[in-house]
Amino acid sequence: LSRVMSLIVAPIIAYYILRDRSLLKDQVLNLVPVHSRSDVLRLLSEINRVLNGFIRGQLIVSCAMAVMLTLGLSLIGVRYALLIGLIAGLFDLIPYFGPIIGAVPALLLASVQSFWKVVWVLVLFTAANQFEASVLVPKITGDRVGLHPLVVIFALLAGGELFGILGLLIAVPATAVGRVLLSFWWHRENRKLV
Protein backbone atom coordinates (compact mmCIF):
# COMPACT_ATOMS: atom_id res chain seq x y z
CA LEU A 1 0.00 0.00 0.00
CA SER A 2 2.84 2.40 0.81
CA ARG A 3 4.44 1.69 -2.59
CA VAL A 4 1.14 2.44 -4.32
CA MET A 5 0.93 5.72 -2.42
CA SER A 6 4.49 6.55 -3.46
CA LEU A 7 3.60 5.87 -7.09
CA ILE A 8 0.62 8.19 -6.81
CA VAL A 9 2.39 10.95 -4.87
CA ALA A 10 5.66 10.98 -6.89
CA PRO A 11 4.15 12.44 -10.11
CA ILE A 12 2.30 15.09 -8.10
CA ILE A 13 5.51 16.15 -6.37
CA ALA A 14 7.37 16.13 -9.70
CA TYR A 15 4.66 18.35 -11.22
CA TYR A 16 4.95 20.97 -8.50
CA ILE A 17 8.75 20.91 -8.56
CA LEU A 18 8.75 21.45 -12.34
CA ARG A 19 6.06 24.13 -12.15
CA ASP A 20 7.78 26.11 -9.38
CA ARG A 21 11.37 25.35 -10.38
CA SER A 22 12.55 28.96 -10.59
CA LEU A 23 10.88 29.87 -7.29
CA LEU A 24 12.48 26.85 -5.57
CA LYS A 25 15.85 27.70 -7.10
CA ASP A 26 15.64 31.27 -5.77
CA GLN A 27 14.64 30.07 -2.30
CA VAL A 28 17.51 27.56 -2.15
CA LEU A 29 19.96 30.23 -3.35
CA ASN A 30 18.76 32.53 -0.55
CA LEU A 31 20.10 29.91 1.89
CA VAL A 32 23.60 30.34 0.42
CA PRO A 33 25.69 33.28 1.67
CA VAL A 34 25.80 36.14 -0.87
CA HIS A 35 29.59 35.99 -1.32
CA SER A 36 29.41 32.28 -2.27
CA ARG A 37 26.43 32.36 -4.64
CA SER A 38 28.39 32.78 -7.86
CA ASP A 39 30.67 29.87 -6.92
CA VAL A 40 27.71 27.66 -6.00
CA LEU A 41 25.89 28.52 -9.24
CA ARG A 42 29.01 27.77 -11.27
CA LEU A 43 29.51 24.47 -9.44
CA LEU A 44 25.87 23.42 -9.88
CA SER A 45 25.99 24.38 -13.55
CA GLU A 46 29.05 22.18 -14.08
CA ILE A 47 27.45 19.26 -12.21
CA ASN A 48 24.32 19.68 -14.34
CA ARG A 49 26.43 19.63 -17.51
CA VAL A 50 28.21 16.45 -16.43
CA LEU A 51 25.00 14.63 -15.47
CA ASN A 52 23.32 15.69 -18.74
CA GLY A 53 26.36 14.36 -20.58
CA PHE A 54 26.07 11.05 -18.75
CA ILE A 55 22.40 10.62 -19.63
CA ARG A 56 23.02 11.55 -23.26
CA GLY A 57 25.98 9.18 -23.38
CA GLN A 58 23.86 6.32 -22.05
CA LEU A 59 21.16 7.04 -24.63
CA ILE A 60 23.74 7.09 -27.44
CA VAL A 61 25.20 3.77 -26.27
CA SER A 62 21.69 2.28 -26.08
CA CYS A 63 20.88 3.47 -29.62
CA ALA A 64 24.20 2.13 -30.92
CA MET A 65 23.46 -1.25 -29.35
CA ALA A 66 19.96 -1.27 -30.87
CA VAL A 67 21.41 -0.61 -34.34
CA MET A 68 24.20 -3.16 -33.90
CA LEU A 69 21.87 -5.88 -32.65
CA THR A 70 19.25 -5.16 -35.30
CA LEU A 71 21.85 -5.48 -38.06
CA GLY A 72 23.29 -8.64 -36.50
CA LEU A 73 19.89 -10.26 -36.07
CA SER A 74 18.99 -9.36 -39.66
CA LEU A 75 22.19 -10.98 -40.92
CA ILE A 76 21.48 -14.10 -38.89
CA GLY A 77 17.96 -14.16 -40.30
CA VAL A 78 15.97 -13.90 -37.08
CA ARG A 79 12.39 -12.75 -37.65
CA TYR A 80 11.35 -9.34 -36.29
CA ALA A 81 14.99 -8.26 -36.06
CA LEU A 82 14.11 -4.56 -35.93
CA LEU A 83 11.63 -4.96 -33.07
CA ILE A 84 13.95 -7.24 -31.10
CA GLY A 85 16.91 -4.89 -31.68
CA LEU A 86 14.91 -1.91 -30.40
CA ILE A 87 13.75 -3.83 -27.34
CA ALA A 88 17.31 -5.01 -26.63
CA GLY A 89 18.61 -1.44 -27.01
CA LEU A 90 15.99 -0.18 -24.58
CA PHE A 91 16.76 -2.87 -22.00
CA ASP A 92 20.47 -2.14 -22.46
CA LEU A 93 19.97 0.91 -20.24
CA ILE A 94 19.72 -1.53 -17.30
CA PRO A 95 23.19 -2.72 -16.23
CA TYR A 96 23.89 -6.47 -16.08
CA PHE A 97 20.31 -7.72 -16.38
CA GLY A 98 19.28 -5.49 -19.30
CA PRO A 99 21.31 -7.31 -21.96
CA ILE A 100 20.08 -10.67 -20.64
CA ILE A 101 16.44 -9.54 -20.71
CA GLY A 102 16.98 -8.07 -24.19
CA ALA A 103 18.43 -11.35 -25.45
CA VAL A 104 15.48 -13.49 -24.30
CA PRO A 105 13.06 -12.55 -27.13
CA ALA A 106 15.80 -13.05 -29.74
CA LEU A 107 16.67 -16.46 -28.32
CA LEU A 108 13.03 -17.52 -28.21
CA LEU A 109 12.41 -16.54 -31.83
CA ALA A 110 15.68 -18.11 -32.95
CA SER A 111 14.83 -21.36 -31.14
CA VAL A 112 11.67 -21.65 -33.22
CA GLN A 113 13.75 -21.36 -36.40
CA SER A 114 16.82 -23.54 -35.74
CA PHE A 115 19.43 -24.58 -33.19
CA TRP A 116 22.24 -22.83 -35.08
CA LYS A 117 20.38 -19.54 -35.05
CA VAL A 118 20.23 -19.78 -31.26
CA VAL A 119 23.99 -20.30 -31.17
CA TRP A 120 24.58 -17.32 -33.49
CA VAL A 121 22.23 -15.11 -31.45
CA LEU A 122 24.18 -16.02 -28.29
CA VAL A 123 27.45 -15.19 -30.04
CA LEU A 124 26.01 -11.90 -31.33
CA PHE A 125 24.72 -10.73 -27.95
CA THR A 126 27.91 -11.79 -26.16
CA ALA A 127 30.14 -10.00 -28.70
CA ALA A 128 27.93 -6.89 -28.73
CA ASN A 129 27.92 -6.66 -24.94
CA GLN A 130 31.68 -7.14 -24.75
CA PHE A 131 32.14 -4.40 -27.35
CA GLU A 132 29.78 -2.15 -25.41
CA ALA A 133 31.53 -2.72 -22.08
CA SER A 134 35.08 -2.37 -23.38
CA VAL A 135 34.69 0.30 -26.09
CA LEU A 136 31.35 2.10 -26.25
CA VAL A 137 30.69 2.89 -22.59
CA PRO A 138 34.22 4.00 -21.69
CA LYS A 139 34.64 6.07 -24.85
CA ILE A 140 31.19 7.63 -25.37
CA THR A 141 30.12 8.03 -21.75
CA GLY A 142 33.64 9.00 -20.70
CA ASP A 143 33.81 11.72 -23.34
CA ARG A 144 30.39 13.06 -22.36
CA VAL A 145 31.24 13.36 -18.67
CA GLY A 146 34.88 14.36 -19.12
CA LEU A 147 36.45 11.16 -17.78
CA HIS A 148 39.18 9.08 -19.34
CA PRO A 149 37.88 5.67 -20.53
CA LEU A 150 40.18 3.92 -18.05
CA VAL A 151 38.66 5.94 -15.19
CA VAL A 152 35.17 4.91 -16.37
CA ILE A 153 36.19 1.23 -16.37
CA PHE A 154 37.69 1.47 -12.87
CA ALA A 155 34.63 3.40 -11.61
CA LEU A 156 32.31 0.69 -12.94
CA LEU A 157 34.43 -2.07 -11.41
CA ALA A 158 34.60 -0.33 -8.04
CA GLY A 159 30.91 0.62 -8.05
CA GLY A 160 29.85 -2.92 -8.92
CA GLU A 161 32.14 -4.45 -6.32
CA LEU A 162 31.14 -2.06 -3.51
CA PHE A 163 27.42 -1.54 -4.12
CA GLY A 164 26.31 -4.15 -6.68
CA ILE A 165 23.75 -3.11 -9.28
CA LEU A 166 23.12 0.25 -7.62
CA GLY A 167 26.87 0.87 -7.72
CA LEU A 168 26.92 0.17 -11.46
CA LEU A 169 24.11 2.64 -11.99
CA ILE A 170 25.71 5.48 -10.06
CA ALA A 171 29.44 4.78 -10.51
CA VAL A 172 30.08 6.96 -13.56
CA PRO A 173 27.89 9.94 -12.61
CA ALA A 174 29.19 9.85 -9.03
CA THR A 175 32.80 9.78 -10.26
CA ALA A 176 32.10 12.64 -12.68
CA VAL A 177 30.46 14.73 -9.95
CA GLY A 178 33.39 13.90 -7.64
CA ARG A 179 35.79 15.12 -10.32
CA VAL A 180 33.83 18.38 -10.65
CA LEU A 181 33.82 18.90 -6.87
CA LEU A 182 37.53 18.11 -6.58
CA SER A 183 38.38 20.44 -9.47
CA PHE A 184 36.24 23.20 -7.95
CA TRP A 185 37.91 22.79 -4.56
CA TRP A 186 41.39 22.69 -6.14
CA HIS A 187 40.84 25.91 -8.11
CA ARG A 188 39.34 27.66 -5.09
CA GLU A 189 42.31 26.69 -2.89
CA ASN A 190 44.77 27.83 -5.55
CA ARG A 191 43.02 31.22 -5.78
CA LYS A 192 43.45 31.63 -2.03
CA LEU A 193 47.19 30.99 -2.32
CA VAL A 194 47.63 33.60 -5.06
mmCIF file of C-alpha atoms in Angstrom:
data_model
loop_
_atom_site.group_PDB
_atom_site.id
_atom_site.type_symbol
_atom_site.label_atom_id
_atom_site.label_comp_id
_atom_site.label_asym_id
_atom_site.label_seq_id
_atom_site.Cartn_x
_atom_site.Cartn_y
_atom_site.Cartn_z
ATOM 1 C CA LEU A 1 0.000 0.000 0.000
ATOM 2 C CA SER A 2 2.839 2.396 0.811
ATOM 3 C CA ARG A 3 4.438 1.691 -2.594
ATOM 4 C CA VAL A 4 1.141 2.438 -4.320
ATOM 5 C CA MET A 5 0.925 5.718 -2.415
ATOM 6 C CA SER A 6 4.494 6.549 -3.461
ATOM 7 C CA LEU A 7 3.600 5.872 -7.089
ATOM 8 C CA ILE A 8 0.621 8.193 -6.807
ATOM 9 C CA VAL A 9 2.391 10.951 -4.873
ATOM 10 C CA ALA A 10 5.660 10.982 -6.890
ATOM 11 C CA PRO A 11 4.153 12.445 -10.111
ATOM 12 C CA ILE A 12 2.303 15.086 -8.097
ATOM 13 C CA ILE A 13 5.515 16.150 -6.366
ATOM 14 C CA ALA A 14 7.369 16.134 -9.704
ATOM 15 C CA TYR A 15 4.657 18.349 -11.225
ATOM 16 C CA TYR A 16 4.953 20.974 -8.495
ATOM 17 C CA ILE A 17 8.749 20.909 -8.565
ATOM 18 C CA LEU A 18 8.750 21.448 -12.336
ATOM 19 C CA ARG A 19 6.064 24.131 -12.148
ATOM 20 C CA ASP A 20 7.775 26.109 -9.379
ATOM 21 C CA ARG A 21 11.367 25.347 -10.381
ATOM 22 C CA SER A 22 12.555 28.962 -10.595
ATOM 23 C CA LEU A 23 10.882 29.865 -7.293
ATOM 24 C CA LEU A 24 12.476 26.846 -5.571
ATOM 25 C CA LYS A 25 15.851 27.704 -7.096
ATOM 26 C CA ASP A 26 15.644 31.269 -5.765
ATOM 27 C CA GLN A 27 14.641 30.069 -2.301
ATOM 28 C CA VAL A 28 17.505 27.565 -2.152
ATOM 29 C CA LEU A 29 19.955 30.228 -3.348
ATOM 30 C CA ASN A 30 18.762 32.531 -0.549
ATOM 31 C CA LEU A 31 20.104 29.915 1.892
ATOM 32 C CA VAL A 32 23.602 30.340 0.415
ATOM 33 C CA PRO A 33 25.690 33.284 1.667
ATOM 34 C CA VAL A 34 25.801 36.142 -0.870
ATOM 35 C CA HIS A 35 29.591 35.994 -1.317
ATOM 36 C CA SER A 36 29.413 32.283 -2.266
ATOM 37 C CA ARG A 37 26.434 32.355 -4.645
ATOM 38 C CA SER A 38 28.386 32.776 -7.859
ATOM 39 C CA ASP A 39 30.671 29.869 -6.923
ATOM 40 C CA VAL A 40 27.707 27.659 -5.995
ATOM 41 C CA LEU A 41 25.885 28.524 -9.238
ATOM 42 C CA ARG A 42 29.007 27.769 -11.273
ATOM 43 C CA LEU A 43 29.506 24.473 -9.439
ATOM 44 C CA LEU A 44 25.867 23.416 -9.877
ATOM 45 C CA SER A 45 25.987 24.380 -13.546
ATOM 46 C CA GLU A 46 29.051 22.175 -14.081
ATOM 47 C CA ILE A 47 27.446 19.256 -12.209
ATOM 48 C CA ASN A 48 24.321 19.681 -14.336
ATOM 49 C CA ARG A 49 26.435 19.633 -17.510
ATOM 50 C CA VAL A 50 28.212 16.448 -16.430
ATOM 51 C CA LEU A 51 24.998 14.627 -15.474
ATOM 52 C CA ASN A 52 23.324 15.689 -18.743
ATOM 53 C CA GLY A 53 26.361 14.356 -20.584
ATOM 54 C CA PHE A 54 26.072 11.047 -18.746
ATOM 55 C CA ILE A 55 22.396 10.622 -19.626
ATOM 56 C CA ARG A 56 23.019 11.551 -23.258
ATOM 57 C CA GLY A 57 25.978 9.177 -23.385
ATOM 58 C CA GLN A 58 23.855 6.317 -22.051
ATOM 59 C CA LEU A 59 21.165 7.036 -24.631
ATOM 60 C CA ILE A 60 23.745 7.094 -27.439
ATOM 61 C CA VAL A 61 25.198 3.768 -26.275
ATOM 62 C CA SER A 62 21.693 2.282 -26.085
ATOM 63 C CA CYS A 63 20.880 3.468 -29.622
ATOM 64 C CA ALA A 64 24.204 2.134 -30.916
ATOM 65 C CA MET A 65 23.458 -1.250 -29.353
ATOM 66 C CA ALA A 66 19.958 -1.267 -30.870
ATOM 67 C CA VAL A 67 21.414 -0.611 -34.338
ATOM 68 C CA MET A 68 24.199 -3.163 -33.902
ATOM 69 C CA LEU A 69 21.873 -5.881 -32.646
ATOM 70 C CA THR A 70 19.247 -5.159 -35.305
ATOM 71 C CA LEU A 71 21.846 -5.481 -38.058
ATOM 72 C CA GLY A 72 23.289 -8.638 -36.501
ATOM 73 C CA LEU A 73 19.894 -10.262 -36.072
ATOM 74 C CA SER A 74 18.991 -9.357 -39.660
ATOM 75 C CA LEU A 75 22.192 -10.984 -40.922
ATOM 76 C CA ILE A 76 21.482 -14.103 -38.891
ATOM 77 C CA GLY A 77 17.964 -14.164 -40.303
ATOM 78 C CA VAL A 78 15.969 -13.902 -37.084
ATOM 79 C CA ARG A 79 12.393 -12.746 -37.645
ATOM 80 C CA TYR A 80 11.353 -9.341 -36.293
ATOM 81 C CA ALA A 81 14.987 -8.256 -36.058
ATOM 82 C CA LEU A 82 14.108 -4.557 -35.928
ATOM 83 C CA LEU A 83 11.634 -4.959 -33.072
ATOM 84 C CA ILE A 84 13.949 -7.237 -31.102
ATOM 85 C CA GLY A 85 16.910 -4.894 -31.680
ATOM 86 C CA LEU A 86 14.912 -1.907 -30.405
ATOM 87 C CA ILE A 87 13.752 -3.833 -27.345
ATOM 88 C CA ALA A 88 17.313 -5.008 -26.634
ATOM 89 C CA GLY A 89 18.607 -1.444 -27.012
ATOM 90 C CA LEU A 90 15.989 -0.178 -24.580
ATOM 91 C CA PHE A 91 16.762 -2.869 -22.004
ATOM 92 C CA ASP A 92 20.466 -2.140 -22.461
ATOM 93 C CA LEU A 93 19.971 0.911 -20.242
ATOM 94 C CA ILE A 94 19.716 -1.526 -17.303
ATOM 95 C CA PRO A 95 23.192 -2.716 -16.230
ATOM 96 C CA TYR A 96 23.891 -6.470 -16.079
ATOM 97 C CA PHE A 97 20.306 -7.720 -16.384
ATOM 98 C CA GLY A 98 19.278 -5.489 -19.296
ATOM 99 C CA PRO A 99 21.310 -7.306 -21.957
ATOM 100 C CA ILE A 100 20.077 -10.668 -20.643
ATOM 101 C CA ILE A 101 16.440 -9.535 -20.706
ATOM 102 C CA GLY A 102 16.977 -8.071 -24.191
ATOM 103 C CA ALA A 103 18.425 -11.353 -25.454
ATOM 104 C CA VAL A 104 15.480 -13.491 -24.304
ATOM 105 C CA PRO A 105 13.058 -12.554 -27.129
ATOM 106 C CA ALA A 106 15.799 -13.047 -29.736
ATOM 107 C CA LEU A 107 16.671 -16.459 -28.325
ATOM 108 C CA LEU A 108 13.029 -17.518 -28.207
ATOM 109 C CA LEU A 109 12.408 -16.543 -31.831
ATOM 110 C CA ALA A 110 15.680 -18.106 -32.948
ATOM 111 C CA SER A 111 14.831 -21.363 -31.136
ATOM 112 C CA VAL A 112 11.669 -21.649 -33.216
ATOM 113 C CA GLN A 113 13.753 -21.362 -36.397
ATOM 114 C CA SER A 114 16.824 -23.545 -35.737
ATOM 115 C CA PHE A 115 19.428 -24.579 -33.188
ATOM 116 C CA TRP A 116 22.240 -22.832 -35.080
ATOM 117 C CA LYS A 117 20.376 -19.543 -35.053
ATOM 118 C CA VAL A 118 20.228 -19.778 -31.257
ATOM 119 C CA VAL A 119 23.988 -20.301 -31.166
ATOM 120 C CA TRP A 120 24.577 -17.318 -33.493
ATOM 121 C CA VAL A 121 22.233 -15.114 -31.450
ATOM 122 C CA LEU A 122 24.181 -16.021 -28.287
ATOM 123 C CA VAL A 123 27.448 -15.193 -30.044
ATOM 124 C CA LEU A 124 26.009 -11.899 -31.331
ATOM 125 C CA PHE A 125 24.716 -10.733 -27.947
ATOM 126 C CA THR A 126 27.907 -11.787 -26.162
ATOM 127 C CA ALA A 127 30.138 -10.001 -28.702
ATOM 128 C CA ALA A 128 27.928 -6.889 -28.731
ATOM 129 C CA ASN A 129 27.919 -6.657 -24.936
ATOM 130 C CA GLN A 130 31.681 -7.140 -24.746
ATOM 131 C CA PHE A 131 32.138 -4.395 -27.353
ATOM 132 C CA GLU A 132 29.785 -2.151 -25.410
ATOM 133 C CA ALA A 133 31.529 -2.724 -22.077
ATOM 134 C CA SER A 134 35.078 -2.368 -23.379
ATOM 135 C CA VAL A 135 34.689 0.299 -26.086
ATOM 136 C CA LEU A 136 31.347 2.105 -26.251
ATOM 137 C CA VAL A 137 30.685 2.891 -22.594
ATOM 138 C CA PRO A 138 34.221 3.997 -21.690
ATOM 139 C CA LYS A 139 34.637 6.069 -24.855
ATOM 140 C CA ILE A 140 31.188 7.627 -25.369
ATOM 141 C CA THR A 141 30.121 8.028 -21.755
ATOM 142 C CA GLY A 142 33.638 8.997 -20.696
ATOM 143 C CA ASP A 143 33.811 11.719 -23.339
ATOM 144 C CA ARG A 144 30.389 13.056 -22.358
ATOM 145 C CA VAL A 145 31.245 13.356 -18.667
ATOM 146 C CA GLY A 146 34.883 14.356 -19.124
ATOM 147 C CA LEU A 147 36.446 11.164 -17.782
ATOM 148 C CA HIS A 148 39.182 9.079 -19.339
ATOM 149 C CA PRO A 149 37.880 5.667 -20.534
ATOM 150 C CA LEU A 150 40.178 3.915 -18.052
ATOM 151 C CA VAL A 151 38.664 5.937 -15.189
ATOM 152 C CA VAL A 152 35.173 4.913 -16.366
ATOM 153 C CA ILE A 153 36.186 1.230 -16.367
ATOM 154 C CA PHE A 154 37.685 1.475 -12.867
ATOM 155 C CA ALA A 155 34.635 3.398 -11.613
ATOM 156 C CA LEU A 156 32.306 0.689 -12.943
ATOM 157 C CA LEU A 157 34.434 -2.075 -11.413
ATOM 158 C CA ALA A 158 34.603 -0.328 -8.042
ATOM 159 C CA GLY A 159 30.907 0.621 -8.049
ATOM 160 C CA GLY A 160 29.846 -2.918 -8.915
ATOM 161 C CA GLU A 161 32.140 -4.447 -6.316
ATOM 162 C CA LEU A 162 31.141 -2.064 -3.513
ATOM 163 C CA PHE A 163 27.422 -1.537 -4.123
ATOM 164 C CA GLY A 164 26.306 -4.151 -6.679
ATOM 165 C CA ILE A 165 23.748 -3.114 -9.278
ATOM 166 C CA LEU A 166 23.121 0.246 -7.620
ATOM 167 C CA GLY A 167 26.868 0.871 -7.725
ATOM 168 C CA LEU A 168 26.923 0.165 -11.461
ATOM 169 C CA LEU A 169 24.108 2.638 -11.994
ATOM 170 C CA ILE A 170 25.707 5.480 -10.058
ATOM 171 C CA ALA A 171 29.438 4.780 -10.512
ATOM 172 C CA VAL A 172 30.080 6.960 -13.564
ATOM 173 C CA PRO A 173 27.889 9.941 -12.612
ATOM 174 C CA ALA A 174 29.194 9.849 -9.026
ATOM 175 C CA THR A 175 32.795 9.778 -10.264
ATOM 176 C CA ALA A 176 32.096 12.641 -12.676
ATOM 177 C CA VAL A 177 30.457 14.726 -9.946
ATOM 178 C CA GLY A 178 33.388 13.902 -7.639
ATOM 179 C CA ARG A 179 35.790 15.118 -10.324
ATOM 180 C CA VAL A 180 33.827 18.377 -10.645
ATOM 181 C CA LEU A 181 33.823 18.900 -6.869
ATOM 182 C CA LEU A 182 37.528 18.109 -6.577
ATOM 183 C CA SER A 183 38.378 20.438 -9.469
ATOM 184 C CA PHE A 184 36.244 23.203 -7.948
ATOM 185 C CA TRP A 185 37.913 22.790 -4.564
ATOM 186 C CA TRP A 186 41.387 22.690 -6.143
ATOM 187 C CA HIS A 187 40.837 25.909 -8.107
ATOM 188 C CA ARG A 188 39.340 27.662 -5.090
ATOM 189 C CA GLU A 189 42.308 26.694 -2.888
ATOM 190 C CA ASN A 190 44.774 27.832 -5.554
ATOM 191 C CA ARG A 191 43.018 31.223 -5.779
ATOM 192 C CA LYS A 192 43.453 31.628 -2.027
ATOM 193 C CA LEU A 193 47.186 30.995 -2.321
ATOM 194 C CA VAL A 194 47.629 33.602 -5.064
#
